[in-house]
Amino acid sequence: MTSRPLATAVSALAEGPRAPLAELSDPAAVLAGLMDLHGSVSLARELSVLDRPAAPAAAAADGARAEVRALAAERLGELAEALDHVFAAPFHRRNKLPDAAAVLATLEQTGVLPARPARALASAAGQLWEPFGELATRVLNRIRTETRALREELAPSLRALGPDAARLERLDAAISAATQKRRERALAELVPGLARAFARGLRSAVGALPEGAGLEHVAGWFAPEQWLGRELQRMELVVQAALAHEAGRLLALVDGAAAAGAPA
C-alpha cells in the first residue's frame, strides 16, 4: 500500500503497465497495509492514551492558525524550489555526473563498445548509474530529513491551537510511528527502481548505436528527448512524487489541526 504520489512514482519505474490502485480509496485498507504487528500494537497503545479526556483550553486565534499554515507552506515551497534548481542544471559540477566523454570512456573500458556483450552492458550500467544514484539518494534523503524536521518544529504550534488540535497532532504522530517501517521500505525501493530503469534504457540506447559509434553519438543521449535526458526526467518525477507525498501528509495535518482548533 502507498499514497497516490508514490503510486505515480512507482508507475514511472514500471517496465510494463500497472493495474490501477483502486484500494487507495479505502483509508482503513491503506493504514492496515502500512503496519506490521509491532506497529499495530504500538498504535493501539497510543490510541488508548488519546481516549483520555484532555483539560479544556481556549481556542487559538485565527492569526495563530494562519501563521502555522504559512510557515509550513513557506518551508515546503523553499524545499521544492531547491529541488527544481537541482534538476534545472543536473550536470552542474556539484552533482558529479559524467559528461559524454566520460560515458564513452566507460563504455569502451567495460567492453560495451564495440562488441556490446550483455555482461559488459551490466557492468557499464552499474558504473554509469553510480553518480546518478548518489544524486537521487541525496535529494530523496533531503526530502525526508527536511520534512521530518519541519514536522517536529511545527508540533508545539499545532498542539497550542487547542485540545482537539493537540489530540490530532498526537494521533498523527502515533500513526506515523506505527507505519514508519513500511513507508520507509516503500521509499527505499525508489532508487533501485530508478537503477533498473536506467539499465534498461542503456541497453536500448546502446542497441540503437550505429557501427563505429563515437563521441557525437553518445553526446546525443544527453538531449531531453533521448536516453539520459529521459532518465533524468524520470528521476525528477520520482523526486517530485516523494516530495508531494511528504508535503501532502504534513499539510493535511496542519489543515486538520487548524480546523480542529477553530472555535465552534
PDB file of C-alpha atoms in Angstrom:
ATOM      1  CA  MET A   1       0.000   0.000   0.000  1.00  0.00           C
ATOM      2  CA  THR A   2       1.188   3.507  -0.755  1.00  0.00           C
ATOM      3  CA  SER A   3      -0.058   7.036  -1.374  1.00  0.00           C
ATOM      4  CA  ARG A   4      -1.165   8.371  -4.746  1.00  0.00           C
ATOM      5  CA  PRO A   5       2.029  10.432  -5.263  1.00  0.00           C
ATOM      6  CA  LEU A   6       4.172   7.381  -4.536  1.00  0.00           C
ATOM      7  CA  ALA A   7       1.953   5.280  -6.762  1.00  0.00           C
ATOM      8  CA  THR A   8       2.776   7.757  -9.521  1.00  0.00           C
ATOM      9  CA  ALA A   9       6.479   7.305  -8.786  1.00  0.00           C
ATOM     10  CA  VAL A  10       6.183   3.523  -8.878  1.00  0.00           C
ATOM     11  CA  SER A  11       4.347   3.707 -12.205  1.00  0.00           C
ATOM     12  CA  ALA A  12       7.173   5.810 -13.621  1.00  0.00           C
ATOM     13  CA  LEU A  13       9.592   2.988 -12.752  1.00  0.00           C
ATOM     14  CA  ALA A  14       7.498   0.099 -14.052  1.00  0.00           C
ATOM     15  CA  GLU A  15       8.677  -1.800 -17.113  1.00  0.00           C
ATOM     16  CA  GLY A  16       5.105  -2.506 -18.217  1.00  0.00           C
ATOM     17  CA  PRO A  17       1.606  -1.148 -17.463  1.00  0.00           C
ATOM     18  CA  ARG A  18       0.393  -1.468 -13.888  1.00  0.00           C
ATOM     19  CA  ALA A  19      -3.082  -2.172 -12.635  1.00  0.00           C
ATOM     20  CA  PRO A  20      -4.896   0.835 -11.115  1.00  0.00           C
ATOM     21  CA  LEU A  21      -4.564   1.113  -7.348  1.00  0.00           C
ATOM     22  CA  ALA A  22      -8.246   1.164  -6.508  1.00  0.00           C
ATOM     23  CA  GLU A  23      -7.590   0.177  -2.907  1.00  0.00           C
ATOM     24  CA  LEU A  24      -6.178   3.658  -2.232  1.00  0.00           C
ATOM     25  CA  SER A  25      -9.751   4.901  -1.855  1.00  0.00           C
ATOM     26  CA  ASP A  26     -10.097   2.885   1.377  1.00  0.00           C
ATOM     27  CA  PRO A  27      -8.124   4.648   4.157  1.00  0.00           C
ATOM     28  CA  ALA A  28      -8.515   1.705   6.524  1.00  0.00           C
ATOM     29  CA  ALA A  29      -7.030  -0.676   3.958  1.00  0.00           C
ATOM     30  CA  VAL A  30      -4.143   1.683   3.319  1.00  0.00           C
ATOM     31  CA  LEU A  31      -3.408   2.002   7.040  1.00  0.00           C
ATOM     32  CA  ALA A  32      -3.616  -1.751   7.594  1.00  0.00           C
ATOM     33  CA  GLY A  33      -1.260  -2.363   4.712  1.00  0.00           C
ATOM     34  CA  LEU A  34       1.316   0.020   6.157  1.00  0.00           C
ATOM     35  CA  MET A  35       1.507  -1.575   9.607  1.00  0.00           C
ATOM     36  CA  ASP A  36       3.227  -4.696  10.858  1.00  0.00           C
ATOM     37  CA  LEU A  37       2.311  -6.407  14.145  1.00  0.00           C
ATOM     38  CA  HIS A  38       4.612  -4.197  16.217  1.00  0.00           C
ATOM     39  CA  GLY A  39       3.172  -1.070  14.612  1.00  0.00           C
ATOM     40  CA  SER A  40      -0.389  -2.240  15.251  1.00  0.00           C
ATOM     41  CA  VAL A  41       0.315  -2.888  18.941  1.00  0.00           C
ATOM     42  CA  SER A  42       2.084   0.459  19.331  1.00  0.00           C
ATOM     43  CA  LEU A  43      -0.784   2.310  17.679  1.00  0.00           C
ATOM     44  CA  ALA A  44      -3.364   0.571  19.873  1.00  0.00           C
ATOM     45  CA  ARG A  45      -1.386   1.609  22.964  1.00  0.00           C
ATOM     46  CA  GLU A  46      -1.201   5.223  21.825  1.00  0.00           C
ATOM     47  CA  LEU A  47      -4.903   5.300  20.966  1.00  0.00           C
ATOM     48  CA  SER A  48      -5.801   4.127  24.454  1.00  0.00           C
ATOM     49  CA  VAL A  49      -3.929   7.137  25.855  1.00  0.00           C
ATOM     50  CA  LEU A  50      -5.536   9.506  23.370  1.00  0.00           C
ATOM     51  CA  ASP A  51      -9.004   8.420  24.503  1.00  0.00           C
ATOM     52  CA  ARG A  52      -8.428  10.036  27.877  1.00  0.00           C
ATOM     53  CA  PRO A  53     -10.220  13.409  28.100  1.00  0.00           C
ATOM     54  CA  ALA A  54      -7.994  16.460  27.852  1.00  0.00           C
ATOM     55  CA  ALA A  55      -8.271  19.536  30.038  1.00  0.00           C
ATOM     56  CA  PRO A  56     -10.328  22.296  28.354  1.00  0.00           C
ATOM     57  CA  ALA A  57      -8.383  25.117  26.765  1.00  0.00           C
ATOM     58  CA  ALA A  58      -9.201  28.270  24.870  1.00  0.00           C
ATOM     59  CA  ALA A  59      -9.327  28.042  21.069  1.00  0.00           C
ATOM     60  CA  ALA A  60      -6.438  29.642  19.240  1.00  0.00           C
ATOM     61  CA  ALA A  61      -6.874  32.898  17.403  1.00  0.00           C
ATOM     62  CA  ASP A  62      -7.272  32.926  13.627  1.00  0.00           C
ATOM     63  CA  GLY A  63      -3.841  34.528  13.335  1.00  0.00           C
ATOM     64  CA  ALA A  64      -2.133  31.612  15.059  1.00  0.00           C
ATOM     65  CA  ARG A  65      -3.719  29.074  12.728  1.00  0.00           C
ATOM     66  CA  ALA A  66      -2.809  31.116   9.663  1.00  0.00           C
ATOM     67  CA  GLU A  67       0.732  31.560  10.911  1.00  0.00           C
ATOM     68  CA  VAL A  68       1.311  27.816  11.266  1.00  0.00           C
ATOM     69  CA  ARG A  69      -0.092  27.165   7.773  1.00  0.00           C
ATOM     70  CA  ALA A  70       2.017  29.929   6.257  1.00  0.00           C
ATOM     71  CA  LEU A  71       5.200  28.628   7.880  1.00  0.00           C
ATOM     72  CA  ALA A  72       4.596  25.095   6.600  1.00  0.00           C
ATOM     73  CA  ALA A  73       3.817  26.313   3.085  1.00  0.00           C
ATOM     74  CA  GLU A  74       6.860  28.595   3.050  1.00  0.00           C
ATOM     75  CA  ARG A  75       9.321  25.905   4.131  1.00  0.00           C
ATOM     76  CA  LEU A  76       7.899  23.322   1.744  1.00  0.00           C
ATOM     77  CA  GLY A  77       7.982  25.873  -1.062  1.00  0.00           C
ATOM     78  CA  GLU A  78      11.649  26.563  -0.354  1.00  0.00           C
ATOM     79  CA  LEU A  79      12.406  22.840  -0.484  1.00  0.00           C
ATOM     80  CA  ALA A  80      10.533  22.440  -3.779  1.00  0.00           C
ATOM     81  CA  GLU A  81      12.430  25.392  -5.244  1.00  0.00           C
ATOM     82  CA  ALA A  82      15.770  23.919  -4.175  1.00  0.00           C
ATOM     83  CA  LEU A  83      14.928  20.589  -5.813  1.00  0.00           C
ATOM     84  CA  ASP A  84      13.800  22.353  -9.005  1.00  0.00           C
ATOM     85  CA  HIS A  85      17.180  24.080  -9.047  1.00  0.00           C
ATOM     86  CA  VAL A  86      18.959  20.717  -8.920  1.00  0.00           C
ATOM     87  CA  PHE A  87      17.146  19.378 -11.971  1.00  0.00           C
ATOM     88  CA  ALA A  88      17.294  22.648 -13.886  1.00  0.00           C
ATOM     89  CA  ALA A  89      21.059  22.074 -14.221  1.00  0.00           C
ATOM     90  CA  PRO A  90      21.675  18.401 -13.342  1.00  0.00           C
ATOM     91  CA  PHE A  91      25.126  18.320 -14.959  1.00  0.00           C
ATOM     92  CA  HIS A  92      26.486  21.117 -12.785  1.00  0.00           C
ATOM     93  CA  ARG A  93      29.819  20.025 -11.361  1.00  0.00           C
ATOM     94  CA  ARG A  94      28.394  19.826  -7.825  1.00  0.00           C
ATOM     95  CA  ASN A  95      26.366  16.779  -8.901  1.00  0.00           C
ATOM     96  CA  LYS A  96      29.416  14.975 -10.324  1.00  0.00           C
ATOM     97  CA  LEU A  97      27.516  13.431 -13.223  1.00  0.00           C
ATOM     98  CA  PRO A  98      29.579  12.168 -16.171  1.00  0.00           C
ATOM     99  CA  ASP A  99      29.806  14.081 -19.447  1.00  0.00           C
ATOM    100  CA  ALA A 100      29.666  12.454 -22.867  1.00  0.00           C
ATOM    101  CA  ALA A 101      33.413  11.777 -22.955  1.00  0.00           C
ATOM    102  CA  ALA A 102      33.266  10.031 -19.562  1.00  0.00           C
ATOM    103  CA  VAL A 103      30.275   7.925 -20.641  1.00  0.00           C
ATOM    104  CA  LEU A 104      32.054   6.888 -23.838  1.00  0.00           C
ATOM    105  CA  ALA A 105      35.194   6.010 -21.876  1.00  0.00           C
ATOM    106  CA  THR A 106      33.183   3.774 -19.541  1.00  0.00           C
ATOM    107  CA  LEU A 107      31.547   2.003 -22.480  1.00  0.00           C
ATOM    108  CA  GLU A 108      34.934   1.351 -24.030  1.00  0.00           C
ATOM    109  CA  GLN A 109      36.650   0.319 -20.795  1.00  0.00           C
ATOM    110  CA  THR A 110      33.911  -2.177 -19.930  1.00  0.00           C
ATOM    111  CA  GLY A 111      33.926  -3.622 -23.450  1.00  0.00           C
ATOM    112  CA  VAL A 112      30.433  -2.461 -24.390  1.00  0.00           C
ATOM    113  CA  LEU A 113      31.926  -0.791 -27.450  1.00  0.00           C
ATOM    114  CA  PRO A 114      32.456  -2.085 -29.956  1.00  0.00           C
ATOM    115  CA  ALA A 115      31.335  -5.672 -29.133  1.00  0.00           C
ATOM    116  CA  ARG A 116      28.255  -4.891 -26.926  1.00  0.00           C
ATOM    117  CA  PRO A 117      28.136  -8.165 -24.918  1.00  0.00           C
ATOM    118  CA  ALA A 118      25.385  -8.466 -22.280  1.00  0.00           C
ATOM    119  CA  ARG A 119      27.814  -8.936 -19.387  1.00  0.00           C
ATOM    120  CA  ALA A 120      29.709  -5.780 -20.338  1.00  0.00           C
ATOM    121  CA  LEU A 121      26.427  -3.862 -20.541  1.00  0.00           C
ATOM    122  CA  ALA A 122      25.544  -4.852 -16.967  1.00  0.00           C
ATOM    123  CA  SER A 123      28.954  -3.696 -15.751  1.00  0.00           C
ATOM    124  CA  ALA A 124      28.730  -0.408 -17.643  1.00  0.00           C
ATOM    125  CA  ALA A 125      25.213   0.231 -16.333  1.00  0.00           C
ATOM    126  CA  GLY A 126      26.401  -0.210 -12.750  1.00  0.00           C
ATOM    127  CA  GLN A 127      29.360   2.111 -13.195  1.00  0.00           C
ATOM    128  CA  LEU A 128      27.419   4.785 -15.067  1.00  0.00           C
ATOM    129  CA  TRP A 129      24.494   4.657 -12.634  1.00  0.00           C
ATOM    130  CA  GLU A 130      26.621   5.231  -9.533  1.00  0.00           C
ATOM    131  CA  PRO A 131      26.784   9.073  -9.663  1.00  0.00           C
ATOM    132  CA  PHE A 132      23.154   9.283 -10.792  1.00  0.00           C
ATOM    133  CA  GLY A 133      22.173   7.019  -7.910  1.00  0.00           C
ATOM    134  CA  GLU A 134      24.109   9.190  -5.477  1.00  0.00           C
ATOM    135  CA  LEU A 135      22.214  12.240  -6.736  1.00  0.00           C
ATOM    136  CA  ALA A 136      18.832  10.512  -6.403  1.00  0.00           C
ATOM    137  CA  THR A 137      19.672   9.247  -2.915  1.00  0.00           C
ATOM    138  CA  ARG A 138      20.870  12.652  -1.800  1.00  0.00           C
ATOM    139  CA  VAL A 139      17.762  14.545  -2.892  1.00  0.00           C
ATOM    140  CA  LEU A 140      15.366  11.886  -1.543  1.00  0.00           C
ATOM    141  CA  ASN A 141      17.177  11.909   1.798  1.00  0.00           C
ATOM    142  CA  ARG A 142      16.942  15.690   1.841  1.00  0.00           C
ATOM    143  CA  ILE A 143      13.177  15.496   1.380  1.00  0.00           C
ATOM    144  CA  ARG A 144      12.822  13.009   4.221  1.00  0.00           C
ATOM    145  CA  THR A 145      15.162  14.896   6.560  1.00  0.00           C
ATOM    146  CA  GLU A 146      13.729  18.374   5.982  1.00  0.00           C
ATOM    147  CA  THR A 147      10.062  17.371   6.135  1.00  0.00           C
ATOM    148  CA  ARG A 148      10.693  15.383   9.310  1.00  0.00           C
ATOM    149  CA  ALA A 149      12.476  18.357  10.889  1.00  0.00           C
ATOM    150  CA  LEU A 150       9.627  20.665   9.853  1.00  0.00           C
ATOM    151  CA  ARG A 151       7.077  18.260  11.363  1.00  0.00           C
ATOM    152  CA  GLU A 152       8.938  18.359  14.677  1.00  0.00           C
ATOM    153  CA  GLU A 153       9.259  22.136  14.530  1.00  0.00           C
ATOM    154  CA  LEU A 154       5.528  22.603  13.922  1.00  0.00           C
ATOM    155  CA  ALA A 155       4.349  20.161  16.600  1.00  0.00           C
ATOM    156  CA  PRO A 156       4.321  22.605  19.551  1.00  0.00           C
ATOM    157  CA  SER A 157       2.468  25.227  17.494  1.00  0.00           C
ATOM    158  CA  LEU A 158      -0.088  22.675  16.346  1.00  0.00           C
ATOM    159  CA  ARG A 159      -0.727  21.462  19.894  1.00  0.00           C
ATOM    160  CA  ALA A 160      -1.125  25.085  21.006  1.00  0.00           C
ATOM    161  CA  LEU A 161      -4.100  25.528  18.656  1.00  0.00           C
ATOM    162  CA  GLY A 162      -6.350  23.803  21.168  1.00  0.00           C
ATOM    163  CA  PRO A 163      -7.136  20.422  22.774  1.00  0.00           C
ATOM    164  CA  ASP A 164      -8.695  18.949  19.632  1.00  0.00           C
ATOM    165  CA  ALA A 165      -5.748  20.076  17.535  1.00  0.00           C
ATOM    166  CA  ALA A 166      -3.357  18.659  20.121  1.00  0.00           C
ATOM    167  CA  ARG A 167      -5.169  15.318  20.044  1.00  0.00           C
ATOM    168  CA  LEU A 168      -4.973  15.255  16.246  1.00  0.00           C
ATOM    169  CA  GLU A 169      -1.256  16.010  16.346  1.00  0.00           C
ATOM    170  CA  ARG A 170      -0.668  13.176  18.814  1.00  0.00           C
ATOM    171  CA  LEU A 171      -2.787  10.812  16.711  1.00  0.00           C
ATOM    172  CA  ASP A 172      -0.788  11.698  13.599  1.00  0.00           C
ATOM    173  CA  ALA A 173       2.463  11.107  15.486  1.00  0.00           C
ATOM    174  CA  ALA A 174       1.202   7.706  16.654  1.00  0.00           C
ATOM    175  CA  ILE A 175       0.136   6.656  13.140  1.00  0.00           C
ATOM    176  CA  SER A 176       3.432   7.894  11.679  1.00  0.00           C
ATOM    177  CA  ALA A 177       5.414   5.867  14.195  1.00  0.00           C
ATOM    178  CA  ALA A 178       3.284   2.762  13.597  1.00  0.00           C
ATOM    179  CA  THR A 179       3.672   2.936   9.803  1.00  0.00           C
ATOM    180  CA  GLN A 180       7.246   4.238   9.616  1.00  0.00           C
ATOM    181  CA  LYS A 181       8.936   0.946   8.681  1.00  0.00           C
ATOM    182  CA  ARG A 182       6.597   0.175   5.812  1.00  0.00           C
ATOM    183  CA  ARG A 183       6.692   3.744   4.486  1.00  0.00           C
ATOM    184  CA  GLU A 184      10.471   3.831   4.576  1.00  0.00           C
ATOM    185  CA  ARG A 185      10.582   0.460   2.837  1.00  0.00           C
ATOM    186  CA  ALA A 186       8.456   1.866   0.008  1.00  0.00           C
ATOM    187  CA  LEU A 187      10.671   4.935  -0.301  1.00  0.00           C
ATOM    188  CA  ALA A 188      13.799   2.769  -0.238  1.00  0.00           C
ATOM    189  CA  GLU A 189      12.574   0.993  -3.386  1.00  0.00           C
ATOM    190  CA  LEU A 190      12.629   4.178  -5.447  1.00  0.00           C
ATOM    191  CA  VAL A 191      16.375   4.385  -6.098  1.00  0.00           C
ATOM    192  CA  PRO A 192      16.774   0.678  -7.027  1.00  0.00           C
ATOM    193  CA  GLY A 193      13.777   1.105  -9.328  1.00  0.00           C
ATOM    194  CA  LEU A 194      15.463   4.058 -10.990  1.00  0.00           C
ATOM    195  CA  ALA A 195      18.632   1.985 -11.375  1.00  0.00           C
ATOM    196  CA  ARG A 196      16.740  -0.807 -13.136  1.00  0.00           C
ATOM    197  CA  ALA A 197      15.067   1.668 -15.495  1.00  0.00           C
ATOM    198  CA  PHE A 198      18.471   3.255 -16.170  1.00  0.00           C
ATOM    199  CA  ALA A 199      19.959  -0.132 -17.108  1.00  0.00           C
ATOM    200  CA  ARG A 200      17.034  -0.956 -19.414  1.00  0.00           C
ATOM    201  CA  GLY A 201      17.398   2.407 -21.103  1.00  0.00           C
ATOM    202  CA  LEU A 202      21.153   1.974 -21.570  1.00  0.00           C
ATOM    203  CA  ARG A 203      20.616  -1.414 -23.171  1.00  0.00           C
ATOM    204  CA  SER A 204      18.177   0.079 -25.674  1.00  0.00           C
ATOM    205  CA  ALA A 205      20.354   3.118 -26.337  1.00  0.00           C
ATOM    206  CA  VAL A 206      23.463   1.010 -26.984  1.00  0.00           C
ATOM    207  CA  GLY A 207      21.488  -1.316 -29.229  1.00  0.00           C
ATOM    208  CA  ALA A 208      20.442   1.663 -31.358  1.00  0.00           C
ATOM    209  CA  LEU A 209      24.008   2.917 -31.887  1.00  0.00           C
ATOM    210  CA  PRO A 210      25.429   2.555 -35.396  1.00  0.00           C
ATOM    211  CA  GLU A 211      28.602   0.615 -36.125  1.00  0.00           C
ATOM    212  CA  GLY A 212      31.686   2.645 -35.265  1.00  0.00           C
ATOM    213  CA  ALA A 213      29.718   4.890 -32.884  1.00  0.00           C
ATOM    214  CA  GLY A 214      31.763   7.655 -31.321  1.00  0.00           C
ATOM    215  CA  LEU A 215      31.557  10.695 -29.076  1.00  0.00           C
ATOM    216  CA  GLU A 216      28.961  12.536 -31.162  1.00  0.00           C
ATOM    217  CA  HIS A 217      26.532   9.611 -30.889  1.00  0.00           C
ATOM    218  CA  VAL A 218      26.948   9.320 -27.110  1.00  0.00           C
ATOM    219  CA  ALA A 219      26.588  13.100 -26.758  1.00  0.00           C
ATOM    220  CA  GLY A 220      23.186  12.788 -28.415  1.00  0.00           C
ATOM    221  CA  TRP A 221      21.967  10.775 -25.417  1.00  0.00           C
ATOM    222  CA  PHE A 222      22.082  13.929 -23.305  1.00  0.00           C
ATOM    223  CA  ALA A 223      19.277  15.648 -25.231  1.00  0.00           C
ATOM    224  CA  PRO A 224      15.966  15.905 -23.304  1.00  0.00           C
ATOM    225  CA  GLU A 225      14.172  13.503 -25.649  1.00  0.00           C
ATOM    226  CA  GLN A 226      16.996  10.933 -25.667  1.00  0.00           C
ATOM    227  CA  TRP A 227      18.065   8.229 -23.210  1.00  0.00           C
ATOM    228  CA  LEU A 228      19.937  10.155 -20.488  1.00  0.00           C
ATOM    229  CA  GLY A 229      17.619  13.124 -20.788  1.00  0.00           C
ATOM    230  CA  ARG A 230      14.622  10.861 -20.243  1.00  0.00           C
ATOM    231  CA  GLU A 231      16.260   9.129 -17.278  1.00  0.00           C
ATOM    232  CA  LEU A 232      16.820  12.483 -15.582  1.00  0.00           C
ATOM    233  CA  GLN A 233      13.194  13.401 -16.249  1.00  0.00           C
ATOM    234  CA  ARG A 234      12.163  10.090 -14.692  1.00  0.00           C
ATOM    235  CA  MET A 235      14.320  10.816 -11.646  1.00  0.00           C
ATOM    236  CA  GLU A 236      12.797  14.282 -11.300  1.00  0.00           C
ATOM    237  CA  LEU A 237       9.287  12.810 -11.498  1.00  0.00           C
ATOM    238  CA  VAL A 238      10.100  10.348  -8.720  1.00  0.00           C
ATOM    239  CA  VAL A 239      11.608  13.109  -6.564  1.00  0.00           C
ATOM    240  CA  GLN A 240       8.568  15.331  -7.119  1.00  0.00           C
ATOM    241  CA  ALA A 241       6.277  12.443  -6.182  1.00  0.00           C
ATOM    242  CA  ALA A 242       8.237  11.800  -2.979  1.00  0.00           C
ATOM    243  CA  LEU A 243       8.020  15.487  -2.077  1.00  0.00           C
ATOM    244  CA  ALA A 244       4.284  15.562  -2.848  1.00  0.00           C
ATOM    245  CA  HIS A 245       3.825  12.519  -0.605  1.00  0.00           C
ATOM    246  CA  GLU A 246       5.662  14.033   2.368  1.00  0.00           C
ATOM    247  CA  ALA A 247       4.320  17.563   1.858  1.00  0.00           C
ATOM    248  CA  GLY A 248       0.769  16.282   1.440  1.00  0.00           C
ATOM    249  CA  ARG A 249       0.916  14.395   4.726  1.00  0.00           C
ATOM    250  CA  LEU A 250       2.280  17.408   6.550  1.00  0.00           C
ATOM    251  CA  LEU A 251      -0.114  19.967   5.077  1.00  0.00           C
ATOM    252  CA  ALA A 252      -3.066  17.658   5.739  1.00  0.00           C
ATOM    253  CA  LEU A 253      -2.036  17.569   9.399  1.00  0.00           C
ATOM    254  CA  VAL A 254      -1.631  21.347   9.560  1.00  0.00           C
ATOM    255  CA  ASP A 255      -5.001  21.991   7.901  1.00  0.00           C
ATOM    256  CA  GLY A 256      -6.718  19.400  10.063  1.00  0.00           C
ATOM    257  CA  ALA A 257      -5.256  20.845  13.245  1.00  0.00           C
ATOM    258  CA  ALA A 258      -6.231  24.355  12.179  1.00  0.00           C
ATOM    259  CA  ALA A 259      -9.808  23.217  11.580  1.00  0.00           C
ATOM    260  CA  ALA A 260      -9.892  21.351  14.897  1.00  0.00           C
ATOM    261  CA  GLY A 261      -8.570  24.416  16.701  1.00  0.00           C
ATOM    262  CA  ALA A 262     -11.154  26.777  15.203  1.00  0.00           C
ATOM    263  CA  PRO A 263     -13.929  27.979  17.537  1.00  0.00           C
ATOM    264  CA  ALA A 264     -17.228  26.171  17.156  1.00  0.00           C
TER     265      ALA A 264
END
